[in-house]
Coordinates of C-alpha atoms and ligand atoms in Angstrom, one line a residue:
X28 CA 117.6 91.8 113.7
X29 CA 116.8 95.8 113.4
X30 CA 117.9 96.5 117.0
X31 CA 118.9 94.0 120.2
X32 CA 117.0 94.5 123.7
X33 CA 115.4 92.6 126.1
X34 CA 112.4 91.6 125.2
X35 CA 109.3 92.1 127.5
X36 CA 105.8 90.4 128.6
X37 CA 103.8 92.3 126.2
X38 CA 101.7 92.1 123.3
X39 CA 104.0 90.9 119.6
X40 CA 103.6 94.0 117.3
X41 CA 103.3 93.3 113.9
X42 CA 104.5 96.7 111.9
X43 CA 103.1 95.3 108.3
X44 CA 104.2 97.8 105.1
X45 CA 105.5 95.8 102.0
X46 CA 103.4 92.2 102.7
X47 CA 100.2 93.7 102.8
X48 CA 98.4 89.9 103.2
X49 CA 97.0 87.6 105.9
X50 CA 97.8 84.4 103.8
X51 CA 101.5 82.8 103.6
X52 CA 103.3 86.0 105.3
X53 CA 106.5 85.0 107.4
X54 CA 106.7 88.0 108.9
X55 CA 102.9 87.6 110.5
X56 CA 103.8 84.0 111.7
X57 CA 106.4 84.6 112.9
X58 CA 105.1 87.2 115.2
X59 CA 102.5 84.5 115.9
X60 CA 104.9 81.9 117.1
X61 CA 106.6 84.6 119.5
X62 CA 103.3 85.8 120.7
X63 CA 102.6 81.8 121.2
X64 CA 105.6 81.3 122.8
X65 CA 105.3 84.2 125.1
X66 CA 102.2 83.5 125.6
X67 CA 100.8 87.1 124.8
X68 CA 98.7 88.4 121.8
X69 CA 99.7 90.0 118.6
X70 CA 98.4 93.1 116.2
X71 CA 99.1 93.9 113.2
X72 CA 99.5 97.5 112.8
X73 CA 99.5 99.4 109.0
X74 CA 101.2 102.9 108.8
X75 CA 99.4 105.1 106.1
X76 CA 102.8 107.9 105.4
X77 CA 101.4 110.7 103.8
X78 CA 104.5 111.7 102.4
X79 CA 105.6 108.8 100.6
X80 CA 107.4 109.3 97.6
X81 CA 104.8 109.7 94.1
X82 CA 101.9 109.1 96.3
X83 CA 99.2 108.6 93.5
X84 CA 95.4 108.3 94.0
X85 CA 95.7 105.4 91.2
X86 CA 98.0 103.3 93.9
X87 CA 96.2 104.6 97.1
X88 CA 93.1 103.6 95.9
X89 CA 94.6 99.9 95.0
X90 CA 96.6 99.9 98.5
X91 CA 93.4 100.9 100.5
X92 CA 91.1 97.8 98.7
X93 CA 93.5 95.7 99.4
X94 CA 94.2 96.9 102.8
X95 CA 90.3 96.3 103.6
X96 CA 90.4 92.8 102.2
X97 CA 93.7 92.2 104.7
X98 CA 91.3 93.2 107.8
X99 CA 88.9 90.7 106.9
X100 CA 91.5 88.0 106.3
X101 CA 93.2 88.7 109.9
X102 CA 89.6 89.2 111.7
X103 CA 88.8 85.5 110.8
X104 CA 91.9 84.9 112.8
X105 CA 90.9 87.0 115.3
X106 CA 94.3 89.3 114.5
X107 CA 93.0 92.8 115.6
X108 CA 94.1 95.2 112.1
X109 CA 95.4 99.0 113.2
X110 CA 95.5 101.4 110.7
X111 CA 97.8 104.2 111.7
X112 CA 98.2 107.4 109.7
X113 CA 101.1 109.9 109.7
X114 CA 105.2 109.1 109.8
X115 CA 105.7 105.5 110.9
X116 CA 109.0 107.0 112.7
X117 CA 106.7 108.6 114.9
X118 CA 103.6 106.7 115.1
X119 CA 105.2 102.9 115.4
X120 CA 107.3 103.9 118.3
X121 CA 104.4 105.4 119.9
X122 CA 101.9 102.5 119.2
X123 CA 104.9 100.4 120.7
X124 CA 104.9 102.3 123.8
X125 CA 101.2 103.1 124.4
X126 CA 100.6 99.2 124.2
X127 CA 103.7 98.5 125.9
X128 CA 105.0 95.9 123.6
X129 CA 107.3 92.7 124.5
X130 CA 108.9 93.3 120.9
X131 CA 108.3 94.6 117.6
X132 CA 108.3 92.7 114.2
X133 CA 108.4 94.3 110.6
X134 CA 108.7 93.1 107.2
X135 CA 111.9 93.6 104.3
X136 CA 111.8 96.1 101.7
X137 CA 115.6 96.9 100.2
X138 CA 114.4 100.3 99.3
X139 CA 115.8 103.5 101.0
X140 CA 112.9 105.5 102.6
X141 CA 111.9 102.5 104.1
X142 CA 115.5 101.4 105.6
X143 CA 115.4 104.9 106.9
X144 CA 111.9 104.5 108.7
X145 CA 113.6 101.5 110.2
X146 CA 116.6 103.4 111.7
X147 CA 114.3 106.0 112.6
X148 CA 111.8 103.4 114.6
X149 CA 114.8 101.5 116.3
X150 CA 115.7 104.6 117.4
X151 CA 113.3 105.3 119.3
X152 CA 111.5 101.8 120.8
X153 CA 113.8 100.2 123.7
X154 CA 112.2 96.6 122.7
X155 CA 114.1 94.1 120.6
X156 CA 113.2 94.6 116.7
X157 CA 112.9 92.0 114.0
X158 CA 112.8 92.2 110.2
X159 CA 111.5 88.9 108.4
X160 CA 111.6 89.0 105.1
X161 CA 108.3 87.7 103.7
X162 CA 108.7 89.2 100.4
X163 CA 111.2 86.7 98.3
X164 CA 111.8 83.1 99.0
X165 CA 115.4 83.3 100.3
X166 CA 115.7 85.8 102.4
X167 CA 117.7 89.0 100.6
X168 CA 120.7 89.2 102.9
X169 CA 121.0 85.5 102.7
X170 CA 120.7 85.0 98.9
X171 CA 123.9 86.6 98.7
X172 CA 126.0 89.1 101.0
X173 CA 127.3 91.4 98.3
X174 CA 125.9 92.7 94.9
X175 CA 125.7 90.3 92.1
X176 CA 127.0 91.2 88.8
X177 CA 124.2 89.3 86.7
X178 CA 121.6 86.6 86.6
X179 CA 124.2 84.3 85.8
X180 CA 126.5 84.9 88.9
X181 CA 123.3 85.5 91.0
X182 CA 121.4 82.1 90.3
X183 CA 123.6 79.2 91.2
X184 CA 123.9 80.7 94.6
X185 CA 119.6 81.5 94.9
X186 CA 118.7 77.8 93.4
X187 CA 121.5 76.7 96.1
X188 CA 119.6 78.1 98.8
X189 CA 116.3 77.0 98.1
X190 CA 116.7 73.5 99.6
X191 CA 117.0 75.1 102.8
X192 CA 114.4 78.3 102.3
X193 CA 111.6 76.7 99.6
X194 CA 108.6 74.7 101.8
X195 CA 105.2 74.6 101.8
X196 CA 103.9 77.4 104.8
X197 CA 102.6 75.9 107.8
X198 CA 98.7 76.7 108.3
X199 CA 98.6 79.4 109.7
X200 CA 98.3 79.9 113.6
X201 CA 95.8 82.1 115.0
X202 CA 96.1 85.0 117.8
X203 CA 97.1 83.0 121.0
X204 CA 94.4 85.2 123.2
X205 CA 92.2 88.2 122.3
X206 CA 93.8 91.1 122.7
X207 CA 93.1 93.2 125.9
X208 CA 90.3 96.2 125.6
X209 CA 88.7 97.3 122.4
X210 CA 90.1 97.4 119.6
X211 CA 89.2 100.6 117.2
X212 CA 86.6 100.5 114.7
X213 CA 88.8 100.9 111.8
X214 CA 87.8 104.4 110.4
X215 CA 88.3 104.6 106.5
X216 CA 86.8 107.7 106.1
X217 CA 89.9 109.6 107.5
X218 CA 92.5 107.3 105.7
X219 CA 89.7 107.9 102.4
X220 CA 89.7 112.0 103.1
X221 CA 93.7 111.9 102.1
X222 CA 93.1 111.5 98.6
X223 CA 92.5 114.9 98.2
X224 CA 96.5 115.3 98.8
X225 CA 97.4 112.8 96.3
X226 CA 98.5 113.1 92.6
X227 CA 96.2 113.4 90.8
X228 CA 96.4 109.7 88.6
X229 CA 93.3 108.1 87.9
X230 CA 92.2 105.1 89.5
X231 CA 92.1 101.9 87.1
X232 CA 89.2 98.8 87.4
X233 CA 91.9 96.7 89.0
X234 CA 90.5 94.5 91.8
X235 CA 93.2 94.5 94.8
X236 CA 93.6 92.5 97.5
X237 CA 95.2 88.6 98.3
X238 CA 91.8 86.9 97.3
X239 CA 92.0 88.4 93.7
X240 CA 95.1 87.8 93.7
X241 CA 95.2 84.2 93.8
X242 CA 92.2 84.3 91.2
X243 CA 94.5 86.2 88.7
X244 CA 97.1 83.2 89.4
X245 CA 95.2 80.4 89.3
X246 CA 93.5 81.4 85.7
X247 CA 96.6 82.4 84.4
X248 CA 98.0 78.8 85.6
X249 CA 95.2 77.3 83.9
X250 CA 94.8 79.4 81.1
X251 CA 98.0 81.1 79.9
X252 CA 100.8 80.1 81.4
X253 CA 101.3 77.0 78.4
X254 CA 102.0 79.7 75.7
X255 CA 103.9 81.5 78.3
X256 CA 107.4 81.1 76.9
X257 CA 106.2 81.9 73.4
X258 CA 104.3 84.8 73.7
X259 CA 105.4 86.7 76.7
X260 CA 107.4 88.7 74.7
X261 CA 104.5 89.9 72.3
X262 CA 102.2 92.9 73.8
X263 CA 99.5 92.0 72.3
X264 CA 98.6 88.3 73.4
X265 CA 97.9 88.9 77.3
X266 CA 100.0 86.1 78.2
X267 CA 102.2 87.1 80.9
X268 CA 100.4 86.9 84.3
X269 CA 99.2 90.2 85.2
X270 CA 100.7 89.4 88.9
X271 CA 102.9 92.2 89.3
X272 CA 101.0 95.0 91.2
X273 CA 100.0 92.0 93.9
X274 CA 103.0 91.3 94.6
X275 CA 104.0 94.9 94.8
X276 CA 101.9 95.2 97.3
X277 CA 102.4 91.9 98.7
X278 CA 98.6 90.8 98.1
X279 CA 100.3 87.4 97.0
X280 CA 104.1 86.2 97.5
X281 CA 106.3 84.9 95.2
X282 CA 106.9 81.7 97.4
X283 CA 102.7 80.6 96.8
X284 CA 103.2 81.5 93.0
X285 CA 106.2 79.2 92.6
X286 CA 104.4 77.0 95.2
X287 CA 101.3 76.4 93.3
X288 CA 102.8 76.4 89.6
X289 CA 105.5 73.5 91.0
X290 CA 101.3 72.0 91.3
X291 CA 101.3 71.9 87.7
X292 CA 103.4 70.2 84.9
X293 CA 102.3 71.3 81.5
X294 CA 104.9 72.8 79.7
X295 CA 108.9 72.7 80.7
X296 CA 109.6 75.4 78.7
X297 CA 107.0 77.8 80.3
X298 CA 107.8 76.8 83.4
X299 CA 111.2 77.7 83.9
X300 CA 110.7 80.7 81.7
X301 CA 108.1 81.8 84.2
X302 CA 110.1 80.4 87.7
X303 CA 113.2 82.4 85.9
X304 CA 111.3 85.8 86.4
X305 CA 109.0 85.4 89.5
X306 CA 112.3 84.0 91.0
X307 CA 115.4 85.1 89.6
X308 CA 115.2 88.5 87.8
X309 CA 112.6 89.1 90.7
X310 CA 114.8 88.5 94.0
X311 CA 117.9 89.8 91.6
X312 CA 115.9 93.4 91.4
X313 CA 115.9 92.9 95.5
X314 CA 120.1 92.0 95.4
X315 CA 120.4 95.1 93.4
X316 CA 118.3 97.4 95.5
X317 CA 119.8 96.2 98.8
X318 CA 123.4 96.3 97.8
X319 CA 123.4 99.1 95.5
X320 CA 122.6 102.8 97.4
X321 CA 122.8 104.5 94.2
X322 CA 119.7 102.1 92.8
X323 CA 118.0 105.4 91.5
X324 CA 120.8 106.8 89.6
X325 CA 123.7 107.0 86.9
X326 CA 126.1 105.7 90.0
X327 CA 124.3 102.8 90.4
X328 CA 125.6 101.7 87.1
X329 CA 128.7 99.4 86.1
X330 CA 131.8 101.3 85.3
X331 CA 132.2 100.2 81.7
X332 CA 128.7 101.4 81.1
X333 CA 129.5 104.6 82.8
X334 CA 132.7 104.9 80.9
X335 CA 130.7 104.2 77.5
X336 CA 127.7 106.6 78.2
X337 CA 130.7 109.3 79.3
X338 CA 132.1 108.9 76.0
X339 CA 128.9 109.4 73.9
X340 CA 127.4 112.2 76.4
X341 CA 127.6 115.0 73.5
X342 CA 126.9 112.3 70.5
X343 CA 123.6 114.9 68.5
X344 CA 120.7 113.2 69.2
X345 CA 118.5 112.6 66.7
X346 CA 115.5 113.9 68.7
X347 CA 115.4 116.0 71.8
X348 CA 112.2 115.9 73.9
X349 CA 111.3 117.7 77.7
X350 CA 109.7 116.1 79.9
X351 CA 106.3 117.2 79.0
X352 CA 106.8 116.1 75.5
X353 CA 107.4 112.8 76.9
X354 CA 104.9 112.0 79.4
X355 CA 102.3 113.5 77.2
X356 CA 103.2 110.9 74.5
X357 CA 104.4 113.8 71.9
X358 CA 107.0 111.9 69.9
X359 CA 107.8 111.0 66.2
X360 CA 107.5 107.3 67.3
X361 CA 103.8 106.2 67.7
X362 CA 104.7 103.0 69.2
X363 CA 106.4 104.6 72.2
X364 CA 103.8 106.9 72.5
X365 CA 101.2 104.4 72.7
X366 CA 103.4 102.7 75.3
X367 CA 103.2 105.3 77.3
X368 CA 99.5 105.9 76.7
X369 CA 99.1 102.4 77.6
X370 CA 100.7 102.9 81.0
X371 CA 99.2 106.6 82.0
X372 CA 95.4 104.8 81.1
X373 CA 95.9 101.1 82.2
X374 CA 97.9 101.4 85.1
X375 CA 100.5 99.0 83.1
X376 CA 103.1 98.6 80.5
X377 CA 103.8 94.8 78.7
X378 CA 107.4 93.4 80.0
X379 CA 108.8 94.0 76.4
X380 CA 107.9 97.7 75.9
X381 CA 109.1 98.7 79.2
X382 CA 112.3 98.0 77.6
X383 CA 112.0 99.7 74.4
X384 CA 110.1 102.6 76.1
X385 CA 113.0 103.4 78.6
X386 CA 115.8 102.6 75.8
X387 CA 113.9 105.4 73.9
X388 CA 114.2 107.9 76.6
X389 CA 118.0 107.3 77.1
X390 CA 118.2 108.0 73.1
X391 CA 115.7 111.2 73.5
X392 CA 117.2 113.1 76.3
X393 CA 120.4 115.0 76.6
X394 CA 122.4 112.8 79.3
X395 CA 121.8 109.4 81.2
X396 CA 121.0 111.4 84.3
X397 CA 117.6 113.1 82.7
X398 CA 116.7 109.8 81.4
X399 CA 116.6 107.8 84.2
X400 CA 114.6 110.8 86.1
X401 CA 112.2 111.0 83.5
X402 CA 111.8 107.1 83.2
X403 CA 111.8 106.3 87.1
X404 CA 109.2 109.6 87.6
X405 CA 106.9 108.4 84.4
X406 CA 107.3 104.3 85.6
X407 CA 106.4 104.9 89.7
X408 CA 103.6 107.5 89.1
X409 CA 101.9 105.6 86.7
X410 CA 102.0 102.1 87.1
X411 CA 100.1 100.2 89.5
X412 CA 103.3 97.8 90.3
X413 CA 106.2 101.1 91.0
X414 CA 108.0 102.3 93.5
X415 CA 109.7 98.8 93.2
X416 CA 112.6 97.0 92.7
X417 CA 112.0 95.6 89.8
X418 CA 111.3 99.3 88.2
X419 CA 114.3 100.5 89.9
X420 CA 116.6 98.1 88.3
X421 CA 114.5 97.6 85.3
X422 CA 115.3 100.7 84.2
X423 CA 118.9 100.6 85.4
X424 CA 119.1 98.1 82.7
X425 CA 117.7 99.5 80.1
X426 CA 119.7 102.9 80.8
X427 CA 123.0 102.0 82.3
X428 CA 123.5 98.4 81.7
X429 CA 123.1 96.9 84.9
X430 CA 123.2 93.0 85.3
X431 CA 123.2 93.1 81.5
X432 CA 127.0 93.0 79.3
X433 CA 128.7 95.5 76.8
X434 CA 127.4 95.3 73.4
X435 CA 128.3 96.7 69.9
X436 CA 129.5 100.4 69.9
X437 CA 127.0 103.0 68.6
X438 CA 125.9 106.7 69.2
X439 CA 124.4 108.1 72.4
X440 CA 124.0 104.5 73.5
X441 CA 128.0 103.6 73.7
X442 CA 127.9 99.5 74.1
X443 CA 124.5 99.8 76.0
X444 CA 122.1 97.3 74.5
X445 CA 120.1 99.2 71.8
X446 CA 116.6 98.5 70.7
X447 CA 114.8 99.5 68.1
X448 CA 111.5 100.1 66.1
X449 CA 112.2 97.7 63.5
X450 CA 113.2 94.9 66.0
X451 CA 109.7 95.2 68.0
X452 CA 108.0 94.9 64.6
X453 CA 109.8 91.0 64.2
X454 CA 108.1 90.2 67.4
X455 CA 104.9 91.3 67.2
X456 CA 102.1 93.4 65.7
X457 CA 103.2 97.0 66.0
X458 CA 100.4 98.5 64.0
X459 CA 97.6 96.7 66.0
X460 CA 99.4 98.0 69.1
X461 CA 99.4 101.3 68.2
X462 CA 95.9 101.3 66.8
X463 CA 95.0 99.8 69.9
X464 CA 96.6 102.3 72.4
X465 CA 96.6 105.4 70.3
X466 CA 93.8 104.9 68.1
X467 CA 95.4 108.3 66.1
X468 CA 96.2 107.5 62.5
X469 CA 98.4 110.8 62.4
X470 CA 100.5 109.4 64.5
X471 CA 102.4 107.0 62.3
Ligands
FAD525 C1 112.0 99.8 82.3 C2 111.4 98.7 83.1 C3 110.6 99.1 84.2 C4 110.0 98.1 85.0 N1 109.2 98.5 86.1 C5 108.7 97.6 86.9 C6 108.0 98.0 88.0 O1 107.8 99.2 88.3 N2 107.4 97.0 88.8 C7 107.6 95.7 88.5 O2 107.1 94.8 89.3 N3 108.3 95.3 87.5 C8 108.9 96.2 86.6 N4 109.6 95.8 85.5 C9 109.8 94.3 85.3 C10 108.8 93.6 84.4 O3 108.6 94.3 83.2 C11 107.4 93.5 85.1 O4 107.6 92.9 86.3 C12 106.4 92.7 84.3 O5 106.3 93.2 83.0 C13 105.1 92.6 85.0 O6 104.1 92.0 84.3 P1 103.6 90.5 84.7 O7 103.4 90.4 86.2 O8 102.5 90.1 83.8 O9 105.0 89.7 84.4 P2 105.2 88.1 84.1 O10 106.0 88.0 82.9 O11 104.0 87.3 84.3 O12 106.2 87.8 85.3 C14 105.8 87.4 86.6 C15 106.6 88.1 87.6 O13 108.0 87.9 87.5 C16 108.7 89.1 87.8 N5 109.3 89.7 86.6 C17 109.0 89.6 85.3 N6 109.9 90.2 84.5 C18 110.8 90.7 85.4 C19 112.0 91.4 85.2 N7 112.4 91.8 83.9 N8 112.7 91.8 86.2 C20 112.4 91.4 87.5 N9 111.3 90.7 87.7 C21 110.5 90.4 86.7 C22 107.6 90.1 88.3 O14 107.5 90.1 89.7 C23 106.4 89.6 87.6 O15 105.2 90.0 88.2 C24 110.2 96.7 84.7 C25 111.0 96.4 83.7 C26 111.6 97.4 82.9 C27 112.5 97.0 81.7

């Protein structure tokens, strides 16, 4: 519960910002059941910030189709859609108050602009405020109260909890009564007229929205997910799942996913290597991102690793790069830069090189501070799935050891885990990567 207060005999407000789907959302049915209950009717109500942080036209223009799909879905409920645009800590408390709501409902995101947009709103609303978290199966604060030290610690008390938190959803109920007067015409010109104020990143061919979403899953259950455990790790075979800008933007949750592949036996292997990521190292990101303030930087990180990147801070580097050497892909290593190439023009980076890639930034720049804000600027402007968890503790791995152990001792790196060229050449194709991405023969 966000805030306590007496709840009134008006319509269920459903504030809607991370679960951005009609289908299999706790947080909608929930308000649902109240608005059922109290025998009212319920909105859902999307708050368009223009001021949220690495605002790209690549992700608006994803959000927005998947934001008209969402309408569609809750019309055929007959859930009225509200688009809002401006500072949700202004313009939910006045929706609240200008359709005198009985109470207010909103979904979980562990990341700090949005916890302070929910102190801001419960600040200002006098009506009793919920948070449901319809993002991971077991509910973040309930997974574990205090921040886990690494998938080992954290999955014996998840896979504990699922009894209680993994079931099927119950179909899904409809609005109890229309809701009263008209509802707006939804006007996506003015929300489309913004995109003029956004960096500048070029849209990719990406189809949004829930009803893609569960295409992509259900092809790659059928198609790919057998080789999954032996080829997820190699760039070039297109066998991981593509899943994970929909469930950034909560077009699909992880529950379905788990929910359909338990539909399916075909491989053990693949299975649990798959159910380990879209479970554990997924809700793990969400542990370290609700726990951890300093998710975003060098404090964040364990104090051995701290200790060991302290004691390696003037190690000579072998290269030095700026920033604009980086993001433009300017380095001596034409597999990174193809990595990066392959994430400023698809919108992506394969699971594998996101490792290398930050690793490589850590080993480029002068100090564990400039790496992660190069890594954590280049990873949420670019791809379609940042500004997540996952990137936020993804990279937090790769830089400062979190969730991972010390290794051997070595320059720059200290006992961070090191990767290198020679090892992503023993797991895949380098040279057809790089020809793929880069296409430059210079490069090499
Ligand atoms: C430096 C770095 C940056 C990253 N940035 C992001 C990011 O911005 N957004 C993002 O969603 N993921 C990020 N990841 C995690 C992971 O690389 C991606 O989730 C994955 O590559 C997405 O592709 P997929 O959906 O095909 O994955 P699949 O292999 O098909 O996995 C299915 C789902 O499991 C989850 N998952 C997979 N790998 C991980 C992991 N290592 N940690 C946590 N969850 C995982 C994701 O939700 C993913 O969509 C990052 C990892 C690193 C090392």
């Amino acid at each position: 519960m966000v805030r306590e207060g007496r709840e009134l005999r008006g319509p269920v407000v459903y504030w809607m910002s991370r679960d951005q789907r009609a289908k299999d959302n706790w947080a909608l049915e929930f308000a649902l059941h109240k608005a059922h209950k109290n025998n009212v009717p319920s909105v859902a109500v999307f708050c368009f910030s223009t001021d949220y942080p690495q605002l790209t036209l690549r992700s608006f223009v994803f959000m927005l189709g998947g934001l008209q799909v969402l309408a569609k879905n809750l019309n055929e409920r007959h859930i009225p859609f509200i688009l809002l645009i401006g500072n949700p800590v202004e313009r939910i408390p006045e929706f609240v108050k200008e359709v005198e709501a009985g109470c207010l409902i909103c979904d979980f995101d562990p990341l700090k602009w949005k916890r302070e947009w929910l102190r801001g709103v419960a600040e200002k609303i006098q009506v009793p405020f919920f948070q449901v978290d319809a993002h991971n199966v077991v509910p973040c604060w309930l997974a574990s109260d205090h921040k886990e030290y690494a998938a080992r610690t954290f999955r014996p008390r998840l896979l504990r909890k699922l009894d209680t938190f993994f079931s099927d959803y119950p179909p899904g109920l409809e609005n109890p009564m229309p809701w009263p007067g008209r509802v707006p015409e939804q006007d996506w010109n003015t929300i489309t007229n913004f995109q003029k104020h956004l960096l500048p990143v070029d849209p990719v061919p990406l189809i949004p929205g829930e009803d893609e979403a569960m295409s992509v899953l259900e092809k790659f259950l059928e198609e790919r997910l057998a080789s999954y455990d032996r080829e997820r790790n190699n760039p070039l075979s297109g066998m991981s799942s593509g899943l994970s800008p929909y469930i950034h933007f909560g077009h699909i949750s992880a529950q379905r996913i788990l929910l359909e592949l338990d539909q399916i036996r075909i491989d053990m292997p693949s299975e649990n290597a798959f159910r380990e990521q879209v479970l554990v190292r997924r809700e793990l990101s969400e542990n370290y991102c609700w726990y951890e303030p300093s998710y975003d930087m060098v404090d964040g990180f364990p104090n051995w690793a701290r200790k060991t990147l302290d004691k390696h801070l003037y190690d000579s580097r072998p290269y030095l790069y700026d920033k604009q050497e980086l993001e433009y892909g300017m380095t001596h290593d034409a597999l990174w830069n193809a990595a990066q190439r392959e994430m400023v023009v698809s919108g992506s980076m394969h699971g594998y090189l996101r490792m290398y890639w930050a690793k490589k930034i850590l080993e480029w720049t002068a100090s564990p501070e400039e790496a992660m804000g190069y890594a954590l600027e280049f990873n949420d402007r670019y791809q379609v799935d940042g500004r997540d968890p996952n990137g936020y503790t993804g990279v937090a791995w790769c830089i400062g050891g979190v969730h991972d152990r010390p290794w051997k001792e070595r320059p720059v790196f200290g006992q961070i885990r090191y990767m290198s060229y020679g090892g992503c050449r023993r797991k895949f194709d380098v040279e057809a990567y790089i020809d793929h991405w880069s296409g430059k023969e210079e490069d090499r």
